[in-house]
Amino acid sequence: MTSIAASKESLGELAVFTGHPAFLSPLHVGTPQPVDADGFVGRVRDILDSRWFTNDGPCVKEFERRVAEELDVEHCIAVCNGTIALELSAGAAELTGEVIVPSFTFVATAHALRWRGLTPLFCDVDPSTHNLDLAHLEGLINERTSAIIGVHVWGRPAYSEHLERLAERHGLSLFFDAAHAFGCSYAGQPVGGRGDAEILSFHATKVINTFEGGAVLTNDDDLAARIRLLRNFGFVDYDDVRALGINGKLPEMSAAMGLTTLDHFDENVAVNKRNYAHYRTELDSIVGVSVLTYDEAERNNYQYVVLELDPADCALSRDDLVRVLHAENVIARRYFYPGVHRMEPYRSLYAGLVLPATEAVADRVVVLPTGQTVDEAAVATISRVIRLAVGSAEKLPRPLPPFRSPASPTIRVA
Ligand code: T4K
């Protein structure tokens, strides 16, 4: 549990004045959930004894079977990360030309397409769902379009009959980037089985964690077979390569981690849900601030606590709130600012492209820490900081301190 160093009862206690940071060490968005070390190490011992470390080993097979069962889908093909899962899906489906994607997503959704030589065409989002704006999408479809990728942003499903009808009417493949949505449901059904395929991420920061990892989920036998082929260099037998594959395999050690986190999925979601409820209780009454909601009639993993600051009503800008929080050792994140279309190489490729809703959402969203490192007291402290900062925005010292940078080494480019 993260230690609270200062409880922040009054404005002057904020770290942007002279107070100590609220937390002794940085509280990140995405800190991995604690791992059942005994369960994991037991599996690791078996792997070491078996001398079978990768190449579709028994742990990977068990992990694939359990994910497929859990999500009620025919095939789960585990791969080395979610980005490769997207790339392999595009390759296996032989996509060509342009693929429509939202710009309000993690950059990997577009990068995977570029690595395949495809052109991502950026669609605006619905400002309330943060998912694809279908009216805008319809206008983007042209003779070069081969597919649409919907992203279940924050784990809130991007499915809709309209979207499926559009894809069908225009003969387009339909994929879903479900990197955020493991364990979520739509109309009572687990997310994972719609469209041609859906992809998952099992990055360390996700609810199911394989250190790095991902998967393609599909009910299409042929597509599944092609993805398995491409995942292993295109080999169908010793010495027999049939396609331009890649090394997309998930190691046994990673699958062991995945199985261990699957064993504890429900308790981790329960903690996320508890934190989400506490944040809502603490923050919903602040004018100009709202916690993005999940449909309580469905299953949610609550792995993202997303705050939106309405610029019309909130006296403090989103960026200034992030500066205040970083000073308190609360490393809140501006996902998915500034929007993929405003990142390279897309910024140069689409100079002048404006996606008003994407840009507005990207300017007002802040993601707060959750998971097992955050308890009720931490939520209360973070919320008090937000209440004090928003309530007295005009009294905050200027300039505010800069954003904190990532702890891991980054390459600085001029
Ligand atoms: N599609 C979507 C919609 C996605 O969101 C993602 C990934 C993908 C596709 C691609 O899937 P992968 O290829 O990654 O499997 C993080 C994750 O790295 C990324 O997986 C995720 N989405 C994205 C939303 O968040 P960053 O760069 O913002 O955060 P990162 O990795 O630096 O981690 C955040 C913080 O978590 C760190 O500052 C410290 C803490 N942390 C992180 C790691 C890795 C730890 O405490 N321990 C750790 O081991 O991207």
Short mmCIF file of C-alpha atoms and ligand atoms in Angstrom, two decimals:
data_model
loop_
_atom_site.label_atom_id
_atom_site.label_comp_id
_atom_site.label_asym_id
_atom_site.label_seq_id
_atom_site.Cartn_x
_atom_site.Cartn_y
_atom_site.Cartn_z
CA MET A 1 0.00 0.00 0.00
CA THR A 2 1.32 3.47 -0.81
CA SER A 3 2.19 5.52 2.26
CA ILE A 4 0.46 8.82 2.75
CA ALA A 5 2.94 11.44 3.94
CA ALA A 6 0.64 14.42 4.30
CA SER A 7 -3.15 14.47 4.41
CA LYS A 8 -3.84 17.85 2.71
CA GLU A 9 -6.55 19.53 4.75
CA SER A 10 -5.98 23.10 3.52
CA LEU A 11 -4.81 24.86 0.37
CA GLY A 12 -1.46 25.90 1.85
CA GLU A 13 -0.59 22.24 2.47
CA LEU A 14 -0.54 21.48 -1.24
CA ALA A 15 2.93 20.59 -2.50
CA VAL A 16 2.73 23.37 -5.12
CA PHE A 17 2.98 25.76 -2.17
CA THR A 18 5.35 24.55 0.50
CA GLY A 19 3.74 21.30 1.65
CA HIS A 20 5.33 17.87 1.42
CA PRO A 21 4.04 15.66 -1.38
CA ALA A 22 0.95 13.73 -0.26
CA PHE A 23 2.63 10.39 -1.06
CA LEU A 24 6.09 9.24 -0.10
CA SER A 25 6.72 7.60 -3.48
CA PRO A 26 5.11 8.07 -6.90
CA LEU A 27 1.63 6.62 -7.24
CA HIS A 28 1.33 5.54 -10.88
CA VAL A 29 -1.56 4.84 -13.18
CA GLY A 30 -0.91 1.26 -14.23
CA THR A 31 1.08 -0.14 -11.33
CA PRO A 32 0.73 -3.89 -11.80
CA GLN A 33 -1.59 -5.67 -9.39
CA PRO A 34 0.28 -7.69 -6.74
CA VAL A 35 1.12 -11.17 -7.93
CA ASP A 36 0.52 -14.43 -6.05
CA ALA A 37 4.23 -15.23 -5.87
CA ASP A 38 3.74 -18.83 -4.70
CA GLY A 39 1.31 -19.59 -7.51
CA PHE A 40 3.61 -18.03 -10.10
CA VAL A 41 6.83 -19.58 -8.78
CA GLY A 42 5.19 -23.02 -8.68
CA ARG A 43 4.39 -22.72 -12.38
CA VAL A 44 7.87 -21.38 -13.13
CA ARG A 45 9.45 -24.42 -11.43
CA ASP A 46 7.38 -26.69 -13.66
CA ILE A 47 8.53 -24.76 -16.74
CA LEU A 48 12.17 -24.97 -15.72
CA ASP A 49 11.84 -28.71 -15.04
CA SER A 50 10.08 -29.32 -18.35
CA ARG A 51 12.77 -27.57 -20.44
CA TRP A 52 9.99 -26.28 -22.69
CA PHE A 53 10.28 -22.50 -22.58
CA THR A 54 8.43 -21.18 -25.61
CA ASN A 55 6.93 -22.25 -29.01
CA ASP A 56 3.32 -22.98 -28.05
CA GLY A 57 4.13 -24.85 -24.85
CA PRO A 58 1.70 -26.28 -22.29
CA CYS A 59 1.32 -23.05 -20.28
CA VAL A 60 0.50 -21.06 -23.42
CA LYS A 61 -2.03 -23.69 -24.46
CA GLU A 62 -3.66 -23.69 -21.01
CA PHE A 63 -3.71 -19.90 -20.94
CA GLU A 64 -5.32 -19.75 -24.40
CA ARG A 65 -7.92 -22.33 -23.39
CA ARG A 66 -8.83 -20.49 -20.18
CA VAL A 67 -9.08 -17.08 -21.88
CA ALA A 68 -11.23 -18.53 -24.68
CA GLU A 69 -13.51 -20.21 -22.12
CA GLU A 70 -13.76 -17.13 -19.96
CA LEU A 71 -14.64 -14.90 -22.92
CA ASP A 72 -16.80 -17.48 -24.68
CA VAL A 73 -14.90 -17.36 -27.95
CA GLU A 74 -13.74 -20.22 -30.17
CA HIS A 75 -10.08 -19.29 -30.55
CA CYS A 76 -7.59 -17.40 -28.43
CA ILE A 77 -4.15 -17.06 -30.01
CA ALA A 78 -1.70 -15.72 -27.45
CA VAL A 79 1.09 -13.52 -28.78
CA CYS A 80 3.99 -11.45 -27.47
CA ASN A 81 2.04 -8.16 -27.12
CA GLY A 82 -1.16 -6.41 -28.12
CA THR A 83 0.50 -4.44 -30.91
CA ILE A 84 1.65 -7.63 -32.62
CA ALA A 85 -1.84 -9.07 -32.07
CA LEU A 86 -3.22 -6.17 -34.12
CA GLU A 87 -0.55 -6.49 -36.76
CA LEU A 88 -1.04 -10.23 -37.16
CA SER A 89 -4.81 -9.74 -37.43
CA ALA A 90 -4.34 -7.20 -40.21
CA GLY A 91 -1.89 -9.52 -41.98
CA ALA A 92 -4.01 -12.65 -41.61
CA ALA A 93 -7.07 -10.81 -42.92
CA GLU A 94 -4.96 -9.52 -45.85
CA LEU A 95 -6.12 -5.97 -45.32
CA THR A 96 -5.17 -3.46 -47.99
CA GLY A 97 -5.22 0.31 -48.46
CA GLU A 98 -6.92 2.24 -45.68
CA VAL A 99 -8.24 1.15 -42.32
CA ILE A 100 -10.49 3.42 -40.29
CA VAL A 101 -9.47 3.79 -36.63
CA PRO A 102 -10.31 6.26 -33.90
CA SER A 103 -7.60 8.78 -33.12
CA PHE A 104 -8.56 8.68 -29.44
CA THR A 105 -6.65 5.49 -28.63
CA PHE A 106 -3.19 4.33 -27.63
CA VAL A 107 -0.80 4.95 -30.51
CA ALA A 108 -0.28 1.18 -31.01
CA THR A 109 -3.66 0.84 -32.75
CA ALA A 110 -2.40 2.95 -35.65
CA HIS A 111 1.26 1.91 -35.51
CA ALA A 112 0.36 -1.76 -36.01
CA LEU A 113 -1.34 -0.83 -39.28
CA ARG A 114 1.56 1.32 -40.48
CA TRP A 115 3.99 -1.55 -39.87
CA ARG A 116 1.79 -3.60 -42.21
CA GLY A 117 2.04 -0.89 -44.88
CA LEU A 118 -1.59 0.12 -44.31
CA THR A 119 -2.88 3.66 -43.98
CA PRO A 120 -4.83 4.45 -40.82
CA LEU A 121 -7.66 6.85 -41.54
CA PHE A 122 -8.55 8.68 -38.35
CA CYS A 123 -12.14 8.92 -37.26
CA ASP A 124 -13.46 11.32 -34.66
CA VAL A 125 -15.13 10.06 -31.48
CA ASP A 126 -18.45 10.51 -29.82
CA PRO A 127 -17.65 12.90 -26.95
CA SER A 128 -19.85 10.99 -24.52
CA THR A 129 -18.70 7.42 -25.22
CA HIS A 130 -15.12 8.29 -26.34
CA ASN A 131 -15.63 5.58 -29.00
CA LEU A 132 -16.04 5.90 -32.80
CA ASP A 133 -18.38 8.60 -34.11
CA LEU A 134 -20.36 6.55 -36.61
CA ALA A 135 -21.63 9.53 -38.61
CA HIS A 136 -18.06 10.67 -39.21
CA LEU A 137 -16.98 7.10 -39.91
CA GLU A 138 -19.58 6.64 -42.62
CA GLY A 139 -18.22 9.65 -44.50
CA LEU A 140 -14.67 8.26 -44.39
CA ILE A 141 -15.47 4.98 -46.15
CA ASN A 142 -14.18 4.98 -49.71
CA GLU A 143 -12.99 2.53 -52.36
CA ARG A 144 -9.58 2.14 -50.67
CA THR A 145 -11.06 1.20 -47.27
CA SER A 146 -10.62 -2.46 -46.31
CA ALA A 147 -11.47 -2.48 -42.61
CA ILE A 148 -12.66 -0.68 -39.51
CA ILE A 149 -11.11 -1.06 -36.08
CA GLY A 150 -13.31 -0.10 -33.14
CA VAL A 151 -11.56 0.44 -29.82
CA HIS A 152 -13.32 -0.34 -26.53
CA VAL A 153 -11.81 2.71 -24.86
CA TRP A 154 -11.62 2.37 -21.04
CA GLY A 155 -13.27 -1.06 -21.43
CA ARG A 156 -16.58 0.45 -22.56
CA PRO A 157 -17.66 -1.60 -25.61
CA ALA A 158 -17.57 0.09 -29.01
CA TYR A 159 -20.06 -2.42 -30.45
CA SER A 160 -23.19 -1.32 -32.22
CA GLU A 161 -25.51 -2.85 -34.76
CA HIS A 162 -25.09 0.26 -36.89
CA LEU A 163 -21.32 -0.28 -37.01
CA GLU A 164 -21.75 -3.95 -37.94
CA ARG A 165 -24.28 -3.06 -40.64
CA LEU A 166 -21.94 -0.41 -42.06
CA ALA A 167 -19.07 -2.88 -42.26
CA GLU A 168 -21.27 -5.50 -43.88
CA ARG A 169 -22.87 -3.12 -46.36
CA HIS A 170 -19.45 -1.94 -47.58
CA GLY A 171 -17.80 -5.38 -47.47
CA LEU A 172 -15.29 -4.29 -44.84
CA SER A 173 -13.53 -6.37 -42.23
CA LEU A 174 -14.38 -5.34 -38.68
CA PHE A 175 -11.93 -5.69 -35.81
CA PHE A 176 -12.05 -4.53 -32.23
CA ASP A 177 -9.12 -3.41 -30.15
CA ALA A 178 -10.18 -4.81 -26.78
CA ALA A 179 -6.89 -4.02 -25.03
CA HIS A 180 -8.81 -2.34 -22.17
CA ALA A 181 -11.78 -4.65 -22.06
CA PHE A 182 -10.83 -8.04 -20.64
CA GLY A 183 -13.69 -9.20 -18.44
CA CYS A 184 -16.16 -6.53 -19.61
CA SER A 185 -19.51 -7.40 -21.14
CA TYR A 186 -22.01 -6.02 -23.64
CA ALA A 187 -25.68 -7.03 -23.50
CA GLY A 188 -24.65 -9.65 -20.96
CA GLN A 189 -22.09 -11.30 -23.28
CA PRO A 190 -18.35 -11.14 -22.63
CA VAL A 191 -16.43 -8.74 -24.86
CA GLY A 192 -14.20 -10.69 -27.25
CA GLY A 193 -16.35 -12.55 -29.75
CA ARG A 194 -17.65 -9.88 -32.16
CA GLY A 195 -16.38 -8.72 -35.55
CA ASP A 196 -13.80 -10.74 -37.47
CA ALA A 197 -11.51 -10.73 -34.45
CA GLU A 198 -10.75 -8.80 -31.28
CA ILE A 199 -7.37 -8.19 -29.76
CA LEU A 200 -6.27 -8.09 -26.13
CA SER A 201 -3.24 -6.66 -24.39
CA PHE A 202 -1.72 -8.40 -21.38
CA HIS A 203 0.85 -5.67 -20.72
CA ALA A 204 2.03 -5.47 -17.11
CA THR A 205 -0.31 -2.53 -16.52
CA LYS A 206 -3.43 -4.46 -17.58
CA VAL A 207 -5.93 -6.47 -15.51
CA ILE A 208 -4.51 -9.72 -16.92
CA ASN A 209 -0.74 -9.47 -17.06
CA THR A 210 1.82 -11.63 -18.84
CA PHE A 211 4.64 -9.03 -18.34
CA GLU A 212 4.27 -8.29 -22.06
CA GLY A 213 1.66 -10.12 -24.07
CA GLY A 214 -1.53 -10.03 -26.04
CA ALA A 215 -3.97 -12.23 -27.90
CA VAL A 216 -6.23 -12.43 -30.90
CA LEU A 217 -9.74 -13.72 -30.22
CA THR A 218 -11.86 -15.00 -33.06
CA ASN A 219 -14.67 -17.40 -33.96
CA ASP A 220 -13.32 -17.73 -37.51
CA ASP A 221 -11.40 -21.02 -37.87
CA ASP A 222 -9.52 -19.95 -41.02
CA LEU A 223 -8.48 -16.60 -39.59
CA ALA A 224 -7.29 -18.33 -36.40
CA ALA A 225 -5.22 -20.80 -38.43
CA ARG A 226 -3.62 -17.99 -40.45
CA ILE A 227 -2.78 -16.03 -37.29
CA ARG A 228 -1.14 -19.12 -35.76
CA LEU A 229 0.85 -19.54 -38.97
CA LEU A 230 2.00 -15.91 -39.02
CA ARG A 231 2.81 -15.96 -35.29
CA ASN A 232 5.48 -18.62 -35.92
CA PHE A 233 7.38 -17.23 -38.95
CA GLY A 234 4.93 -18.93 -41.35
CA PHE A 235 6.10 -22.47 -40.51
CA VAL A 236 3.66 -25.31 -41.13
CA ASP A 237 6.24 -28.03 -40.57
CA TYR A 238 9.98 -28.45 -40.13
CA ASP A 239 11.60 -26.72 -43.13
CA ASP A 240 8.25 -25.70 -44.63
CA VAL A 241 7.44 -21.98 -44.56
CA ARG A 242 4.23 -20.90 -46.31
CA ALA A 243 3.91 -17.20 -45.51
CA LEU A 244 5.72 -14.06 -44.42
CA GLY A 245 5.33 -14.68 -40.69
CA ILE A 246 7.00 -13.11 -37.74
CA ASN A 247 8.09 -14.20 -34.29
CA GLY A 248 4.96 -13.29 -32.33
CA LYS A 249 5.13 -16.08 -29.76
CA LEU A 250 4.37 -15.74 -26.07
CA PRO A 251 6.97 -17.42 -23.82
CA GLU A 252 5.90 -20.01 -21.25
CA MET A 253 7.02 -17.79 -18.37
CA SER A 254 4.64 -15.08 -19.57
CA ALA A 255 1.77 -17.53 -19.90
CA ALA A 256 2.51 -18.69 -16.32
CA MET A 257 2.12 -15.11 -15.18
CA GLY A 258 -1.09 -14.80 -17.20
CA LEU A 259 -2.55 -17.93 -15.59
CA THR A 260 -1.62 -16.65 -12.14
CA THR A 261 -3.28 -13.28 -12.73
CA LEU A 262 -6.34 -15.04 -14.17
CA ASP A 263 -6.64 -16.93 -10.87
CA HIS A 264 -6.90 -13.59 -9.04
CA PHE A 265 -8.83 -11.60 -11.63
CA ASP A 266 -12.07 -11.31 -9.66
CA GLU A 267 -10.43 -9.98 -6.51
CA ASN A 268 -8.43 -7.41 -8.48
CA VAL A 269 -11.58 -6.22 -10.24
CA ALA A 270 -13.35 -5.99 -6.88
CA VAL A 271 -10.60 -3.64 -5.65
CA ASN A 272 -10.83 -1.54 -8.81
CA LYS A 273 -14.61 -1.36 -8.40
CA ARG A 274 -14.29 -0.31 -4.76
CA ASN A 275 -11.81 2.46 -5.72
CA TYR A 276 -14.03 3.64 -8.57
CA ALA A 277 -17.00 3.90 -6.18
CA HIS A 278 -14.90 5.83 -3.62
CA TYR A 279 -13.64 8.23 -6.27
CA ARG A 280 -17.20 8.84 -7.45
CA THR A 281 -18.40 9.54 -3.92
CA GLU A 282 -15.52 11.94 -3.32
CA LEU A 283 -15.43 13.72 -6.68
CA ASP A 284 -18.89 13.79 -8.22
CA SER A 285 -20.00 16.84 -6.22
CA ILE A 286 -17.15 19.04 -7.49
CA VAL A 287 -18.51 21.52 -10.03
CA GLY A 288 -16.99 21.05 -13.49
CA VAL A 289 -15.54 17.64 -12.64
CA SER A 290 -17.07 14.23 -13.38
CA VAL A 291 -15.93 10.65 -13.10
CA LEU A 292 -16.63 8.72 -16.30
CA THR A 293 -19.25 6.09 -15.54
CA TYR A 294 -19.55 2.41 -16.36
CA ASP A 295 -22.83 0.64 -17.09
CA GLU A 296 -23.54 -1.17 -13.83
CA ALA A 297 -25.86 -3.60 -15.61
CA GLU A 298 -22.77 -5.01 -17.37
CA ARG A 299 -19.51 -6.54 -16.20
CA ASN A 300 -16.69 -4.00 -16.05
CA ASN A 301 -13.06 -4.33 -15.02
CA TYR A 302 -12.88 -0.72 -13.73
CA GLN A 303 -9.16 -0.60 -14.53
CA TYR A 304 -9.38 3.05 -15.57
CA VAL A 305 -10.69 5.79 -13.30
CA VAL A 306 -11.22 8.62 -15.76
CA LEU A 307 -11.92 12.17 -14.68
CA GLU A 308 -13.26 14.74 -17.11
CA LEU A 309 -12.84 18.46 -16.49
CA ASP A 310 -15.43 20.52 -18.28
CA PRO A 311 -13.61 23.67 -19.43
CA ALA A 312 -16.88 25.65 -19.30
CA ASP A 313 -17.49 24.92 -15.62
CA CYS A 314 -14.14 24.01 -14.09
CA ALA A 315 -11.97 26.87 -12.89
CA LEU A 316 -8.80 24.80 -13.24
CA SER A 317 -7.44 23.50 -16.53
CA ARG A 318 -6.83 19.78 -16.92
CA ASP A 319 -3.10 20.37 -17.43
CA ASP A 320 -2.84 22.46 -14.27
CA LEU A 321 -4.65 19.77 -12.29
CA VAL A 322 -2.12 17.22 -13.58
CA ARG A 323 0.73 19.55 -12.50
CA VAL A 324 -0.79 19.84 -9.01
CA LEU A 325 -1.21 16.05 -8.75
CA HIS A 326 2.30 15.29 -9.99
CA ALA A 327 3.70 17.60 -7.33
CA GLU A 328 1.89 15.38 -4.79
CA ASN A 329 3.52 12.25 -6.25
CA VAL A 330 0.22 11.28 -7.89
CA ILE A 331 1.30 10.52 -11.45
CA ALA A 332 -2.07 11.07 -13.14
CA ARG A 333 -2.04 10.54 -16.91
CA ARG A 334 -3.45 12.50 -19.85
CA TYR A 335 -4.47 9.43 -21.91
CA PHE A 336 -4.75 9.73 -24.98
CA TYR A 337 -3.48 13.26 -25.40
CA PRO A 338 -2.95 14.80 -27.92
CA GLY A 339 -4.76 12.21 -30.09
CA VAL A 340 -2.87 9.87 -32.40
CA HIS A 341 -3.41 12.12 -35.44
CA ARG A 342 -1.31 14.75 -33.66
CA MET A 343 1.60 12.32 -33.04
CA GLU A 344 4.29 11.32 -35.54
CA PRO A 345 4.31 9.99 -38.19
CA TYR A 346 0.63 10.90 -38.51
CA ARG A 347 1.02 14.60 -37.66
CA SER A 348 3.22 15.00 -40.73
CA LEU A 349 1.16 12.67 -42.92
CA TYR A 350 -2.10 14.45 -42.11
CA ALA A 351 -0.93 18.01 -41.51
CA GLY A 352 -3.95 20.17 -40.74
CA LEU A 353 -6.30 17.31 -39.87
CA VAL A 354 -8.68 18.50 -37.15
CA LEU A 355 -10.83 16.07 -35.17
CA PRO A 356 -12.79 18.40 -32.88
CA ALA A 357 -14.32 15.86 -30.50
CA THR A 358 -11.11 13.83 -30.18
CA GLU A 359 -9.14 16.98 -29.41
CA ALA A 360 -11.72 18.23 -26.91
CA VAL A 361 -11.84 14.87 -25.09
CA ALA A 362 -8.04 14.55 -25.15
CA ASP A 363 -7.85 18.02 -23.58
CA ARG A 364 -10.22 17.32 -20.70
CA VAL A 365 -9.46 13.78 -19.57
CA VAL A 366 -7.22 12.75 -16.71
CA VAL A 367 -6.72 9.18 -15.54
CA LEU A 368 -6.21 8.56 -11.81
CA PRO A 369 -4.31 5.74 -10.07
CA THR A 370 -6.26 2.69 -8.96
CA GLY A 371 -5.59 -0.99 -8.25
CA GLN A 372 -4.36 -2.63 -5.08
CA THR A 373 -1.77 0.06 -4.34
CA VAL A 374 -4.61 2.52 -3.82
CA ASP A 375 -6.80 2.23 -0.74
CA GLU A 376 -9.71 4.27 0.60
CA ALA A 377 -7.39 6.68 2.41
CA ALA A 378 -5.36 7.26 -0.77
CA VAL A 379 -8.55 7.96 -2.77
CA ALA A 380 -9.66 10.41 -0.06
CA THR A 381 -6.30 12.21 -0.11
CA ILE A 382 -6.13 12.43 -3.92
CA SER A 383 -9.73 13.67 -3.96
CA ARG A 384 -8.99 16.33 -1.32
CA VAL A 385 -6.10 17.58 -3.45
CA ILE A 386 -8.41 17.81 -6.47
CA ARG A 387 -11.15 19.55 -4.45
CA LEU A 388 -8.70 22.10 -3.01
CA ALA A 389 -7.02 22.79 -6.36
CA VAL A 390 -10.24 23.09 -8.36
CA GLY A 391 -11.99 25.09 -5.61
CA SER A 392 -9.17 27.63 -5.34
CA ALA A 393 -7.69 27.60 -8.82
CA GLU A 394 -7.07 31.35 -8.82
CA LYS A 395 -4.99 31.12 -5.63
CA LEU A 396 -2.55 28.52 -6.91
CA PRO A 397 1.02 29.79 -7.33
CA ARG A 398 2.13 30.50 -10.91
CA PRO A 399 3.89 29.12 -12.75
CA LEU A 400 2.97 25.65 -11.53
CA PRO A 401 5.76 23.04 -11.54
CA PRO A 402 6.27 21.10 -14.79
CA PHE A 403 4.88 17.62 -15.42
CA ARG A 404 6.90 14.73 -14.06
CA SER A 405 8.64 12.61 -16.72
CA PRO A 406 8.57 8.81 -16.99
CA ALA A 407 10.77 6.99 -14.47
CA SER A 408 12.19 4.74 -17.18
CA PRO A 409 14.84 6.12 -19.55
CA THR A 410 13.37 7.92 -22.54
CA ILE A 411 15.10 9.10 -25.67
CA ARG A 412 14.94 12.85 -26.06
CA VAL A 413 14.51 14.02 -29.62
CA ALA A 414 15.07 17.65 -30.50
N1 T4K B 1 -4.46 -0.78 -27.96
C1 T4K B 1 -4.78 -0.07 -26.89
C2 T4K B 1 -6.11 0.60 -26.84
C3 T4K B 1 -3.89 0.04 -25.81
O1 T4K B 1 -4.21 0.79 -24.73
C4 T4K B 1 -2.65 -0.63 -25.88
C5 T4K B 1 -1.71 -0.51 -24.79
C6 T4K B 1 -2.35 -1.37 -27.04
C7 T4K B 1 -3.29 -1.43 -28.06
C8 T4K B 1 -1.06 -2.09 -27.23
O2 T4K B 1 -0.89 -3.19 -26.35
P1 T4K B 1 0.61 -3.64 -25.94
O3 T4K B 1 1.38 -3.77 -27.21
O4 T4K B 1 1.17 -2.60 -25.01
O5 T4K B 1 0.38 -4.97 -25.28
C9 T4K B 1 0.75 1.90 -21.09
C10 T4K B 1 1.01 0.49 -21.52
O6 T4K B 1 2.42 0.28 -21.73
C11 T4K B 1 0.26 0.09 -22.75
O7 T4K B 1 0.29 -1.32 -22.81
C12 T4K B 1 -1.18 0.55 -22.66
N2 T4K B 1 -1.94 0.29 -23.84
C13 T4K B 1 -1.24 2.04 -22.37
C14 T4K B 1 -2.65 2.53 -22.23
O8 T4K B 1 -0.57 2.28 -21.15
P2 T4K B 1 2.37 3.96 -21.07
O9 T4K B 1 3.55 4.19 -21.90
O10 T4K B 1 1.48 5.09 -20.88
O11 T4K B 1 2.67 3.47 -19.62
P3 T4K B 1 3.87 2.62 -19.04
O12 T4K B 1 4.01 1.33 -19.77
O13 T4K B 1 5.04 3.51 -18.94
O14 T4K B 1 3.32 2.31 -17.58
C15 T4K B 1 2.65 3.31 -16.81
C16 T4K B 1 3.18 3.36 -15.40
O15 T4K B 1 2.93 2.14 -14.75
C17 T4K B 1 4.67 3.58 -15.32
O16 T4K B 1 4.97 4.95 -15.38
C18 T4K B 1 5.01 2.96 -14.00
C19 T4K B 1 3.97 1.88 -13.83
N3 T4K B 1 4.56 0.57 -14.09
C20 T4K B 1 4.72 0.17 -15.38
C21 T4K B 1 5.30 -1.04 -15.63
C22 T4K B 1 5.51 -1.51 -17.05
C23 T4K B 1 4.95 -0.19 -13.02
O17 T4K B 1 4.80 0.21 -11.87
N4 T4K B 1 5.49 -1.41 -13.28
C24 T4K B 1 5.68 -1.88 -14.54
O18 T4K B 1 6.18 -3.01 -14.72
O19 T4K B 1 1.59 2.75 -21.79
#
